Short mmCIF file of C-alpha atoms and ligand atoms in Angstrom, two decimals:
data_model
loop_
_atom_site.label_atom_id
_atom_site.label_comp_id
_atom_site.label_asym_id
_atom_site.label_seq_id
_atom_site.Cartn_x
_atom_site.Cartn_y
_atom_site.Cartn_z
CA MET Y 1 -91.88 -26.16 69.65
CA SER Y 2 -90.41 -22.78 71.56
CA THR Y 3 -93.15 -20.24 71.80
CA LEU Y 4 -92.76 -16.82 69.71
CA GLN Y 5 -94.59 -13.34 71.71
CA VAL Y 6 -96.39 -11.39 69.02
CA ILE Y 7 -95.72 -7.97 70.19
CA GLU Y 8 -98.96 -4.74 69.62
CA PRO Y 9 -96.22 -1.75 68.15
CA SER Y 10 -98.90 1.04 69.20
CA LYS Y 11 -98.57 -0.30 72.98
CA ALA Y 12 -95.10 -1.88 72.31
CA LYS Y 13 -96.70 -4.92 74.27
CA VAL Y 14 -97.37 -8.90 73.65
CA MET Y 15 -100.78 -9.01 72.39
CA ALA Y 16 -100.41 -12.69 71.95
CA GLU Y 17 -97.87 -16.04 72.27
CA ILE Y 18 -97.85 -19.04 69.96
CA PRO Y 19 -95.75 -21.92 69.27
CA ARG Y 20 -93.03 -21.56 67.03
CA ALA Y 21 -91.90 -23.50 64.01
CA GLY Y 22 -88.58 -25.01 62.77
CA ALA Y 23 -86.93 -26.59 60.21
CA GLU Y 24 -88.97 -30.02 61.33
CA GLU Y 25 -92.36 -27.88 60.92
CA VAL Y 26 -91.36 -26.80 57.44
CA ASP Y 27 -90.27 -29.94 56.69
CA ALA Y 28 -93.70 -31.68 57.92
CA ALA Y 29 -95.46 -28.93 55.85
CA VAL Y 30 -94.00 -29.91 52.75
CA ALA Y 31 -94.64 -33.43 52.87
CA ARG Y 32 -98.29 -32.65 53.76
CA ALA Y 33 -98.50 -30.33 50.67
CA LYS Y 34 -96.86 -32.56 48.71
CA ALA Y 35 -99.36 -35.25 49.56
CA ALA Y 36 -102.29 -32.42 48.87
CA PHE Y 37 -101.34 -31.90 45.03
CA PRO Y 38 -102.48 -34.73 42.99
CA GLY Y 39 -106.39 -34.40 45.02
CA TRP Y 40 -106.10 -31.04 44.16
CA ARG Y 41 -104.67 -30.36 40.77
CA ALA Y 42 -107.52 -33.00 39.85
CA VAL Y 43 -110.39 -31.16 41.04
CA SER Y 44 -112.05 -29.82 38.07
CA PRO Y 45 -111.71 -26.08 37.09
CA GLY Y 46 -115.27 -25.19 37.73
CA ASP Y 47 -115.01 -26.66 41.51
CA ARG Y 48 -111.63 -24.76 42.08
CA ALA Y 49 -112.87 -21.76 41.00
CA ALA Y 50 -116.33 -22.34 43.31
CA LEU Y 51 -114.17 -23.03 46.40
CA LEU Y 52 -112.14 -20.06 45.73
CA ARG Y 53 -115.39 -17.55 45.57
CA ARG Y 54 -116.06 -19.77 49.00
CA LEU Y 55 -113.13 -18.55 50.08
CA ALA Y 56 -113.40 -14.84 49.02
CA ASP Y 57 -116.95 -15.16 50.97
CA ALA Y 58 -116.01 -16.40 54.01
CA LEU Y 59 -112.63 -13.94 54.46
CA GLU Y 60 -115.42 -11.27 53.32
CA ASP Y 61 -117.65 -12.29 56.70
CA ALA Y 62 -114.93 -12.12 58.39
CA LEU Y 63 -113.30 -8.57 57.36
CA GLU Y 64 -114.04 -6.71 60.40
CA ASP Y 65 -112.60 -8.91 62.59
CA LEU Y 66 -109.63 -9.20 59.95
CA ALA Y 67 -108.73 -5.49 59.90
CA ARG Y 68 -108.99 -5.11 63.60
CA LEU Y 69 -106.48 -8.21 63.99
CA GLU Y 70 -104.31 -6.38 61.28
CA ALA Y 71 -104.37 -3.22 62.11
CA ARG Y 72 -103.14 -3.86 66.12
CA ASN Y 73 -100.37 -6.42 65.05
CA ALA Y 74 -99.04 -4.23 62.05
CA GLY Y 75 -99.70 -0.74 63.70
CA LYS Y 76 -102.07 0.65 60.68
CA PRO Y 77 -105.04 2.74 61.02
CA ILE Y 78 -108.13 0.84 61.05
CA GLY Y 79 -109.25 2.38 57.54
CA ASP Y 80 -106.60 1.31 55.98
CA ALA Y 81 -106.51 -2.03 57.32
CA ARG Y 82 -110.29 -2.21 55.86
CA GLY Y 83 -109.13 -1.12 52.70
CA GLU Y 84 -106.49 -3.74 52.63
CA MET Y 85 -108.98 -6.48 53.81
CA GLY Y 86 -111.15 -5.31 50.99
CA MET Y 87 -108.55 -6.20 48.55
CA VAL Y 88 -107.55 -9.22 49.76
CA VAL Y 89 -110.94 -10.56 48.89
CA GLU Y 90 -110.99 -9.18 45.98
CA THR Y 91 -107.60 -10.61 44.90
CA TYR Y 92 -109.64 -14.46 45.99
CA ARG Y 93 -112.93 -13.39 43.75
CA TYR Y 94 -110.26 -12.17 40.38
CA TYR Y 95 -108.53 -15.41 40.61
CA ALA Y 96 -111.28 -17.18 40.98
CA GLY Y 97 -111.89 -16.59 37.37
CA ALA Y 98 -108.64 -17.96 36.64
CA PRO Y 99 -108.91 -22.07 36.29
CA GLU Y 100 -111.56 -21.95 34.03
CA ARG Y 101 -109.53 -19.69 31.72
CA LEU Y 102 -105.94 -20.98 31.68
CA LEU Y 103 -105.74 -21.46 28.02
CA GLY Y 104 -102.87 -22.81 26.16
CA HIS Y 105 -102.41 -22.48 22.35
CA THR Y 106 -102.47 -24.92 19.61
CA ILE Y 107 -99.16 -24.26 17.20
CA PRO Y 108 -99.28 -25.12 13.11
CA VAL Y 109 -96.59 -27.86 12.71
CA ALA Y 110 -95.67 -30.26 10.14
CA GLY Y 111 -97.03 -34.41 10.95
CA GLY Y 112 -98.94 -33.82 13.43
CA VAL Y 113 -100.82 -31.59 16.27
CA ASP Y 114 -98.84 -29.64 18.56
CA MET Y 115 -100.50 -28.37 21.56
CA THR Y 116 -99.43 -26.30 25.31
CA PHE Y 117 -100.73 -26.79 28.73
CA ARG Y 118 -99.87 -24.80 31.68
CA GLU Y 119 -99.11 -26.87 34.12
CA PRO Y 120 -99.19 -26.80 38.20
CA LEU Y 121 -95.66 -27.02 39.51
CA GLY Y 122 -96.36 -28.18 42.31
CA VAL Y 123 -96.09 -27.49 46.09
CA VAL Y 124 -94.99 -23.40 46.51
CA GLY Y 125 -93.19 -22.11 49.16
CA LEU Y 126 -94.38 -18.23 50.11
CA ILE Y 127 -92.25 -15.98 52.02
CA VAL Y 128 -94.26 -12.84 53.38
CA PRO Y 129 -92.91 -9.79 55.08
CA TRP Y 130 -94.61 -7.71 57.86
CA ASN Y 131 -95.60 -4.43 56.20
CA PHE Y 132 -98.89 -5.70 54.30
CA PRO Y 133 -99.22 -9.15 55.72
CA LEU Y 134 -102.43 -10.84 54.53
CA VAL Y 135 -102.80 -8.29 51.54
CA ILE Y 136 -99.57 -9.83 50.09
CA THR Y 137 -100.28 -13.14 50.87
CA SER Y 138 -103.29 -13.05 48.68
CA TRP Y 139 -101.21 -11.93 45.63
CA LYS Y 140 -98.75 -14.93 46.17
CA CYS Y 141 -102.11 -17.52 47.35
CA ALA Y 142 -104.50 -16.29 45.21
CA PRO Y 143 -102.91 -17.14 41.94
CA ALA Y 144 -101.32 -19.99 43.18
CA LEU Y 145 -104.13 -22.12 44.07
CA ALA Y 146 -105.99 -21.25 41.34
CA ALA Y 147 -102.93 -22.83 39.00
CA GLY Y 148 -103.32 -25.97 41.00
CA ASN Y 149 -100.63 -25.70 43.20
CA THR Y 150 -100.28 -26.36 47.08
CA ILE Y 151 -98.58 -23.90 49.38
CA VAL Y 152 -96.59 -23.59 52.52
CA LEU Y 153 -96.51 -20.08 53.41
CA LYS Y 154 -94.37 -18.57 56.14
CA PRO Y 155 -95.39 -15.69 57.52
CA ALA Y 156 -92.90 -12.64 59.15
CA GLU Y 157 -93.15 -13.55 62.57
CA LEU Y 158 -93.93 -9.96 63.91
CA THR Y 159 -96.91 -10.31 62.24
CA PRO Y 160 -98.21 -14.02 61.54
CA LEU Y 161 -101.34 -13.31 63.11
CA THR Y 162 -103.81 -13.42 60.14
CA ALA Y 163 -102.53 -15.30 58.34
CA LEU Y 164 -103.90 -18.31 60.74
CA GLU Y 165 -106.67 -16.74 60.46
CA LEU Y 166 -106.36 -17.73 56.97
CA GLU Y 167 -105.46 -20.94 57.31
CA ARG Y 168 -108.45 -21.93 59.31
CA ILE Y 169 -111.04 -20.09 57.01
CA ALA Y 170 -109.23 -21.65 54.36
CA LEU Y 171 -110.43 -25.20 55.78
CA GLU Y 172 -113.67 -23.79 56.79
CA ALA Y 173 -114.60 -22.82 53.10
CA GLY Y 174 -113.61 -25.94 52.21
CA ILE Y 175 -110.24 -25.64 50.62
CA PRO Y 176 -108.92 -29.77 51.35
CA GLU Y 177 -106.87 -30.27 53.97
CA GLY Y 178 -103.10 -29.66 52.97
CA VAL Y 179 -103.54 -27.61 50.41
CA LEU Y 180 -102.74 -24.12 52.14
CA ASN Y 181 -100.16 -24.65 55.15
CA VAL Y 182 -99.05 -22.11 57.29
CA VAL Y 183 -95.89 -22.28 59.25
CA VAL Y 184 -94.53 -19.92 61.82
CA GLY Y 185 -90.97 -19.49 62.66
CA PRO Y 186 -88.14 -17.37 62.17
CA GLY Y 187 -86.89 -16.59 58.61
CA SER Y 188 -83.59 -18.10 58.96
CA VAL Y 189 -84.51 -21.27 60.01
CA CYS Y 190 -87.90 -22.09 58.49
CA GLY Y 191 -87.42 -19.67 55.21
CA SER Y 192 -84.28 -20.85 54.24
CA ARG Y 193 -85.31 -24.16 55.02
CA LEU Y 194 -88.21 -23.41 52.64
CA VAL Y 195 -85.92 -22.47 49.91
CA GLU Y 196 -83.57 -25.28 50.38
CA HIS Y 197 -86.34 -27.99 50.21
CA PRO Y 198 -86.00 -30.56 47.00
CA ASP Y 199 -89.70 -30.81 47.46
CA VAL Y 200 -90.48 -27.26 47.31
CA ALA Y 201 -91.23 -26.38 42.99
CA LYS Y 202 -90.89 -22.26 43.68
CA ILE Y 203 -90.78 -19.78 45.90
CA ALA Y 204 -92.54 -16.17 45.99
CA PHE Y 205 -91.03 -13.91 47.97
CA THR Y 206 -91.46 -10.44 49.03
CA GLY Y 207 -88.80 -8.31 51.75
CA SER Y 208 -85.39 -6.62 51.44
CA THR Y 209 -83.39 -7.04 48.53
CA GLU Y 210 -80.41 -8.03 51.06
CA VAL Y 211 -82.73 -11.15 52.12
CA GLY Y 212 -83.95 -11.39 48.19
CA CYS Y 213 -80.37 -11.88 47.21
CA GLY Y 214 -79.77 -14.65 49.45
CA ILE Y 215 -82.86 -16.27 48.20
CA ALA Y 216 -82.35 -16.21 44.81
CA ALA Y 217 -78.78 -17.88 45.14
CA ALA Y 218 -80.05 -20.76 47.72
CA ALA Y 219 -82.86 -21.52 45.45
CA ALA Y 220 -80.05 -22.32 42.34
CA GLY Y 221 -79.07 -24.93 44.37
CA THR Y 222 -82.67 -26.57 43.53
CA ILE Y 223 -83.28 -24.80 40.11
CA LYS Y 224 -86.34 -23.78 41.88
CA ARG Y 225 -88.38 -20.97 40.17
CA VAL Y 226 -87.91 -17.80 42.14
CA THR Y 227 -89.98 -14.52 41.89
CA LEU Y 228 -88.62 -11.36 44.24
CA GLU Y 229 -90.83 -8.18 45.34
CA LEU Y 230 -87.74 -6.12 46.89
CA GLY Y 231 -87.22 -2.86 47.79
CA GLY Y 232 -87.85 0.61 46.62
CA LYS Y 233 -86.63 4.18 46.52
CA SER Y 234 -89.58 5.64 44.36
CA ALA Y 235 -89.45 9.03 42.46
CA ASN Y 236 -92.23 11.10 42.90
CA ILE Y 237 -91.77 13.91 40.05
CA VAL Y 238 -93.63 17.39 40.05
CA PHE Y 239 -92.95 19.87 37.28
CA ALA Y 240 -94.12 23.07 37.64
CA ASP Y 241 -97.19 23.02 35.58
CA ALA Y 242 -98.30 20.69 37.68
CA ASP Y 243 -101.65 20.89 39.93
CA LEU Y 244 -99.46 21.59 43.11
CA GLU Y 245 -102.02 21.22 45.27
CA ALA Y 246 -102.93 18.22 43.59
CA ALA Y 247 -99.54 17.12 43.94
CA ALA Y 248 -98.93 17.97 47.50
CA ALA Y 249 -102.18 16.99 48.83
CA SER Y 250 -101.17 13.11 47.80
CA ALA Y 251 -97.50 13.03 48.39
CA PRO Y 252 -97.78 12.38 52.13
CA GLY Y 253 -100.15 9.33 51.79
CA ALA Y 254 -98.05 8.29 48.97
CA VAL Y 255 -94.69 8.61 51.36
CA PHE Y 256 -96.08 8.03 54.79
CA GLY Y 257 -98.92 5.54 54.22
CA ASN Y 258 -98.53 2.68 56.10
CA SER Y 259 -95.68 4.85 58.79
CA GLY Y 260 -93.47 4.18 54.97
CA GLN Y 261 -93.05 1.36 55.74
CA ASP Y 262 -94.38 0.62 51.89
CA CYS Y 263 -91.74 -0.99 49.33
CA CYS Y 264 -93.81 1.48 47.03
CA ALA Y 265 -93.12 4.52 49.04
CA ARG Y 266 -92.28 7.83 46.90
CA SER Y 267 -90.06 8.65 49.07
CA ARG Y 268 -87.87 10.78 47.07
CA ILE Y 269 -89.93 13.43 45.81
CA LEU Y 270 -88.38 15.66 42.90
CA VAL Y 271 -89.77 19.19 42.43
CA GLU Y 272 -89.07 21.40 39.68
CA ARG Y 273 -87.59 24.84 40.80
CA PRO Y 274 -89.87 27.05 40.24
CA ALA Y 275 -92.52 25.68 42.01
CA MET Y 276 -90.00 24.53 44.81
CA ASP Y 277 -92.06 27.83 47.37
CA ASP Y 278 -95.66 27.28 46.51
CA PHE Y 279 -94.84 23.07 46.59
CA MET Y 280 -93.52 23.29 49.86
CA ALA Y 281 -95.64 25.14 51.36
CA ALA Y 282 -98.83 23.70 50.64
CA LEU Y 283 -97.13 20.20 51.63
CA GLU Y 284 -96.42 21.66 54.75
CA ARG Y 285 -100.27 21.99 55.21
CA ALA Y 286 -100.85 18.40 54.54
CA VAL Y 287 -98.43 17.17 56.39
CA THR Y 288 -99.30 18.60 59.72
CA ALA Y 289 -102.31 17.73 59.17
CA ILE Y 290 -101.82 13.91 59.14
CA LYS Y 291 -103.25 12.39 62.89
CA VAL Y 292 -100.80 10.48 63.70
CA GLY Y 293 -102.08 7.80 66.92
CA ASP Y 294 -103.74 4.70 68.05
CA PRO Y 295 -104.36 2.69 64.72
CA LEU Y 296 -107.87 1.63 66.42
CA GLU Y 297 -109.24 5.33 66.23
CA GLU Y 298 -111.25 5.78 63.54
CA SER Y 299 -109.84 9.30 62.69
CA THR Y 300 -105.90 7.89 62.44
CA GLY Y 301 -103.75 8.52 59.34
CA MET Y 302 -101.17 7.28 60.30
CA GLY Y 303 -99.97 4.69 63.33
CA PRO Y 304 -96.47 3.46 64.69
CA LEU Y 305 -93.82 1.58 63.65
CA ILE Y 306 -93.54 -2.47 63.38
CA SER Y 307 -90.74 -2.43 65.94
CA ALA Y 308 -88.23 -0.73 68.11
CA GLY Y 309 -85.26 -2.29 65.80
CA ARG Y 310 -87.08 -0.44 62.96
CA LEU Y 311 -87.50 3.34 65.47
CA GLU Y 312 -83.90 3.07 65.39
CA ALA Y 313 -83.01 2.27 61.91
CA VAL Y 314 -85.58 4.96 60.99
CA GLY Y 315 -83.94 7.39 63.57
CA SER Y 316 -80.49 7.30 62.18
CA PHE Y 317 -81.80 8.39 58.74
CA VAL Y 318 -82.66 12.21 60.64
CA PRO Y 319 -79.24 13.00 62.57
CA ASP Y 320 -79.74 16.39 64.89
CA ASP Y 321 -77.83 18.73 61.85
CA ALA Y 322 -80.30 16.91 59.41
CA PRO Y 323 -81.77 19.63 56.99
CA VAL Y 324 -86.07 18.81 58.51
CA ALA Y 325 -88.25 21.60 56.80
CA ILE Y 326 -91.66 19.75 57.96
CA ARG Y 327 -91.61 17.93 60.67
CA GLY Y 328 -95.56 16.07 61.99
CA ALA Y 329 -96.66 15.46 65.41
CA ALA Y 330 -96.37 12.31 67.24
CA PRO Y 331 -96.96 10.57 70.48
CA SER Y 332 -94.46 10.45 72.91
CA GLY Y 333 -93.42 10.56 76.62
CA PRO Y 334 -93.75 7.43 79.10
CA ASP Y 335 -97.46 7.15 78.66
CA ASN Y 336 -97.18 6.59 74.75
CA PRO Y 337 -94.86 3.69 74.67
CA GLY Y 338 -95.21 2.30 71.18
CA TYR Y 339 -92.47 2.63 68.02
CA TRP Y 340 -93.56 6.59 67.08
CA PHE Y 341 -92.27 8.51 64.80
CA PRO Y 342 -93.42 12.09 63.26
CA PRO Y 343 -93.89 12.14 59.71
CA THR Y 344 -90.64 14.35 58.04
CA VAL Y 345 -89.51 15.56 55.39
CA LEU Y 346 -86.29 17.18 54.56
CA ALA Y 347 -85.27 19.68 52.25
CA PRO Y 348 -83.78 20.56 50.38
CA MET Y 349 -81.39 17.29 49.69
CA SER Y 350 -79.53 16.07 47.25
CA ASN Y 351 -79.71 12.77 45.47
CA ASP Y 352 -75.89 11.49 46.73
CA ASP Y 353 -77.13 12.04 50.17
CA ARG Y 354 -77.52 8.66 52.34
CA ALA Y 355 -81.32 9.18 53.13
CA SER Y 356 -82.23 9.58 48.90
CA ARG Y 357 -80.64 6.58 48.47
CA GLU Y 358 -81.05 3.65 50.75
CA GLU Y 359 -84.51 2.44 51.40
CA ILE Y 360 -85.87 4.04 54.89
CA PHE Y 361 -88.79 2.20 55.42
CA GLY Y 362 -90.16 5.04 57.33
CA PRO Y 363 -92.11 8.28 57.46
CA VAL Y 364 -89.25 10.29 56.07
CA ALA Y 365 -89.26 11.96 52.99
CA CYS Y 366 -86.40 14.09 50.37
CA VAL Y 367 -87.12 16.55 48.53
CA ILE Y 368 -84.87 17.29 45.82
CA PRO Y 369 -84.87 20.23 43.63
CA PHE Y 370 -84.39 19.49 39.58
CA ASP Y 371 -83.93 21.85 36.49
CA GLY Y 372 -85.67 20.50 33.56
CA GLU Y 373 -87.46 17.13 32.18
CA GLU Y 374 -83.68 15.73 31.42
CA GLU Y 375 -82.59 16.16 35.12
CA ALA Y 376 -85.49 15.01 36.60
CA LEU Y 377 -85.28 11.73 34.68
CA ARG Y 378 -81.49 11.40 35.48
CA ILE Y 379 -81.88 12.12 39.07
CA ALA Y 380 -85.22 9.39 39.14
CA ASN Y 381 -83.32 6.97 37.41
CA ASP Y 382 -80.24 7.17 39.74
CA THR Y 383 -81.15 4.25 42.06
CA ILE Y 384 -80.51 0.79 42.17
CA TYR Y 385 -84.13 0.45 42.94
CA GLY Y 386 -87.20 0.58 39.84
CA LEU Y 387 -90.29 -0.33 41.66
CA SER Y 388 -93.01 1.95 40.97
CA GLY Y 389 -92.91 6.12 40.99
CA SER Y 390 -95.28 9.34 40.05
CA ILE Y 391 -95.16 12.29 37.07
CA TRP Y 392 -97.27 15.11 37.72
CA THR Y 393 -97.58 17.41 34.98
CA ARG Y 394 -100.51 18.82 32.46
CA ASP Y 395 -98.23 18.06 29.34
CA GLY Y 396 -99.17 14.84 28.11
CA ALA Y 397 -97.00 14.43 25.31
CA ARG Y 398 -94.30 15.46 28.60
CA ALA Y 399 -95.94 12.48 30.53
CA LEU Y 400 -95.70 9.81 27.83
CA ARG Y 401 -92.26 10.55 27.48
CA ALA Y 402 -91.46 10.19 31.06
CA THR Y 403 -93.42 7.18 31.58
CA ARG Y 404 -91.23 5.44 28.80
CA ALA Y 405 -88.37 6.76 30.19
CA LEU Y 406 -88.82 5.51 33.64
CA GLU Y 407 -86.63 2.39 34.69
CA THR Y 408 -89.27 1.34 36.87
CA GLY Y 409 -91.78 -1.36 37.23
CA VAL Y 410 -95.24 0.32 37.84
CA ILE Y 411 -95.94 4.19 37.03
CA SER Y 412 -98.34 6.71 37.39
CA VAL Y 413 -99.55 10.41 35.92
CA ASN Y 414 -100.97 12.56 38.43
CA SER Y 415 -101.76 9.90 40.99
CA ASN Y 416 -99.62 8.07 43.40
CA SER Y 417 -101.81 4.65 42.96
CA SER Y 418 -99.32 1.33 42.10
CA VAL Y 419 -101.40 -1.14 42.84
CA ARG Y 420 -104.82 -2.83 41.30
CA VAL Y 421 -105.86 -6.55 41.64
CA SER Y 422 -106.18 -6.93 37.53
CA THR Y 423 -102.87 -5.25 36.80
CA PRO Y 424 -99.09 -6.33 36.76
CA PHE Y 425 -97.23 -5.12 39.57
CA GLY Y 426 -93.71 -5.71 40.18
CA GLY Y 427 -89.98 -4.29 39.81
CA PHE Y 428 -87.17 -3.37 37.50
CA LYS Y 429 -83.71 -3.14 38.69
CA GLN Y 430 -82.96 -4.70 42.06
CA SER Y 431 -86.66 -4.13 43.55
CA GLY Y 432 -87.41 -7.69 41.86
CA VAL Y 433 -87.82 -10.40 39.19
CA GLY Y 434 -91.55 -11.31 38.12
CA ARG Y 435 -94.88 -9.95 38.64
CA GLU Y 436 -97.60 -10.70 40.87
CA LEU Y 437 -101.50 -9.41 40.23
CA GLY Y 438 -103.44 -9.04 36.95
CA PRO Y 439 -102.92 -12.11 34.15
CA ASP Y 440 -99.25 -11.62 34.32
CA ALA Y 441 -98.98 -13.50 37.90
CA LEU Y 442 -100.65 -16.80 36.68
CA ASP Y 443 -97.11 -17.02 34.29
CA HIS Y 444 -95.27 -17.57 37.56
CA TYR Y 445 -97.09 -20.70 39.16
CA THR Y 446 -97.73 -22.88 35.90
CA ASP Y 447 -95.40 -24.40 33.63
CA VAL Y 448 -95.87 -24.56 29.59
CA LYS Y 449 -96.00 -28.55 28.43
CA ASN Y 450 -96.09 -28.74 24.80
CA VAL Y 451 -97.57 -31.31 23.15
CA PHE Y 452 -96.71 -33.03 20.15
CA VAL Y 453 -99.22 -36.25 18.16
CA ALA Y 454 -98.29 -37.52 15.17
CA THR Y 455 -101.33 -37.42 12.60
CA ASP Y 456 -99.20 -39.23 9.59
P1 NAP F 501 -87.31 -9.36 55.27
O1 NAP F 501 -86.06 -9.06 56.49
O2 NAP F 501 -86.47 -9.59 53.95
O3 NAP F 501 -87.89 -10.35 55.48
C1 NAP F 501 -89.11 -11.22 54.50
C2 NAP F 501 -89.76 -12.17 55.05
O4 NAP F 501 -88.07 -12.83 54.70
C3 NAP F 501 -90.04 -12.50 56.00
O5 NAP F 501 -91.40 -13.60 56.44
C4 NAP F 501 -88.68 -13.54 56.83
O6 NAP F 501 -89.14 -13.69 57.91
C5 NAP F 501 -87.66 -14.09 55.88
N1 NAP F 501 -87.16 -13.62 55.77
C6 NAP F 501 -85.91 -13.48 56.71
N2 NAP F 501 -84.72 -14.13 56.90
C7 NAP F 501 -84.37 -15.02 55.72
C8 NAP F 501 -83.87 -16.21 54.83
N3 NAP F 501 -82.66 -15.90 55.19
N4 NAP F 501 -84.72 -17.10 54.24
C9 NAP F 501 -85.74 -17.15 53.83
N5 NAP F 501 -86.67 -16.28 54.42
C10 NAP F 501 -86.38 -15.25 55.16
O7 NAP F 501 -87.76 -7.64 54.88
P2 NAP F 501 -88.87 -7.62 55.73
O8 NAP F 501 -87.85 -6.77 57.06
O9 NAP F 501 -89.79 -8.00 56.91
O10 NAP F 501 -89.57 -6.37 54.86
C11 NAP F 501 -89.21 -5.12 54.65
C12 NAP F 501 -89.16 -5.14 52.72
O11 NAP F 501 -89.82 -5.98 52.33
C13 NAP F 501 -88.50 -3.67 52.42
O12 NAP F 501 -87.61 -3.86 52.01
C14 NAP F 501 -89.47 -3.54 51.48
O13 NAP F 501 -89.30 -2.90 50.25
C15 NAP F 501 -89.75 -5.09 51.27
N6 NAP F 501 -91.15 -5.39 50.31
C16 NAP F 501 -91.27 -5.43 49.22
C17 NAP F 501 -92.82 -5.23 48.57
C18 NAP F 501 -92.58 -5.52 47.33
O14 NAP F 501 -94.05 -6.19 46.76
N7 NAP F 501 -92.00 -5.04 46.50
C19 NAP F 501 -93.56 -5.29 49.34
C20 NAP F 501 -93.57 -5.13 50.79
C21 NAP F 501 -92.17 -4.91 51.45
P3 NAP F 501 -89.20 -13.29 59.66
O15 NAP F 501 -89.08 -11.63 59.81
O16 NAP F 501 -89.91 -14.24 60.68
O17 NAP F 501 -87.78 -13.79 60.20
MG1 MG F 502 -86.55 -8.67 58.43
#
């Protein structure tokens, strides 16, 4: 095997060297998962639940170490990383409740008894990005294991370290050998081998819409089940009757969180014209208060971007003549070699501008003015994406009307939150197929079997 150098983006320095797998290692991992499947599906629902709870406890014991590792490798503030590890633990605990609740139906029919069962799929392939490595892994791993599947997990090459820890911790917690297998290698080699592999029943993918497109096409060759969590260009709609201070205080976190490398980033801030000046003044106070710096420093609010490539891509959205209305501070100069980019607000923007149309995946927000509800909804829906979004208003009827009219999988009113363990998460339009979290996710890790028994 060749070697993979794992980079710490706040220092632009190698933090670990690990073996780098190829297609052969994927085949071996699939074979291990296939061999482990009959045993794992036969574990009683109560015992499977107990093992998931033990895994959650073991991850909780390791929470601080995992948070520090993720903070360094993904360049995220340590406080955020702790929050993410908390959600990881919560996700395994939540799905520990599932094995004993995977209910079927009995259906009245003529001549006998009819019933349905929720059967595991077999070996499932999980392909995960670098922005929320262990959290997104848990959204897939926990329901997959709960439903009785075995797993081959391919983390992103940029951030493989917590996935390797998960593999070790799962074994120690008693998850049987072969049930959870991690393969670290390039997406173009290891990811695509997993997608084409005839012994893999399903691919659960989170990443870019471009790669997701290729995965959906390649998976068709073996009629694999596919769920896709893809990109976004979500709208944060602020009506003039809203609590503008609250909306402006919350807006920076909703687009600059994780340095803007968040599929849920509300990167188009739509502001009703009469509120524009007051909102921008409050937004400026909030943005310039963000402390950008060392991810391990407790007071840090935003870290670096993940890579030099991302830095260049994000920079292309802010050319010299861009209408920069607000720019925060970020480390710079030869003493700060990390991949730093300041939180940046472009205003006023049109929804037709490139920065308003493409997913930037960096700390750049576009403020787009609008006149009235109809125009707000038209602009918000004028995108190929449909992942998240928010509406800020004190008018309850308008809030309900607008939430129904928006073409998006997740929407919040007077809040910018997107994700809870117990509620479904996923995209409309080109933001994806299927749902993660909540009870809905289990549908995507099981097939329905119908059984008829003649009694007459
Ligand atoms: P990406 O380039 O699509 O990569 C995602 C994963 O797919 C990585 O593990 C990557 O491996 C692998 N991969 C790359 N090419 C592949 C191929 N041909 N076949 C199979 N697997 C392949 O995305 P990213 O740049 O890491 O992440 C950013 C994107 O993810 C954004 O568009 C963001 O919106 C999206 N995202 C969506 C959600 C959501 O829940 N909707 C959440 C987070 C992120 P390597 O990188 O190791 O090569
Ligand atoms: Mg990529």
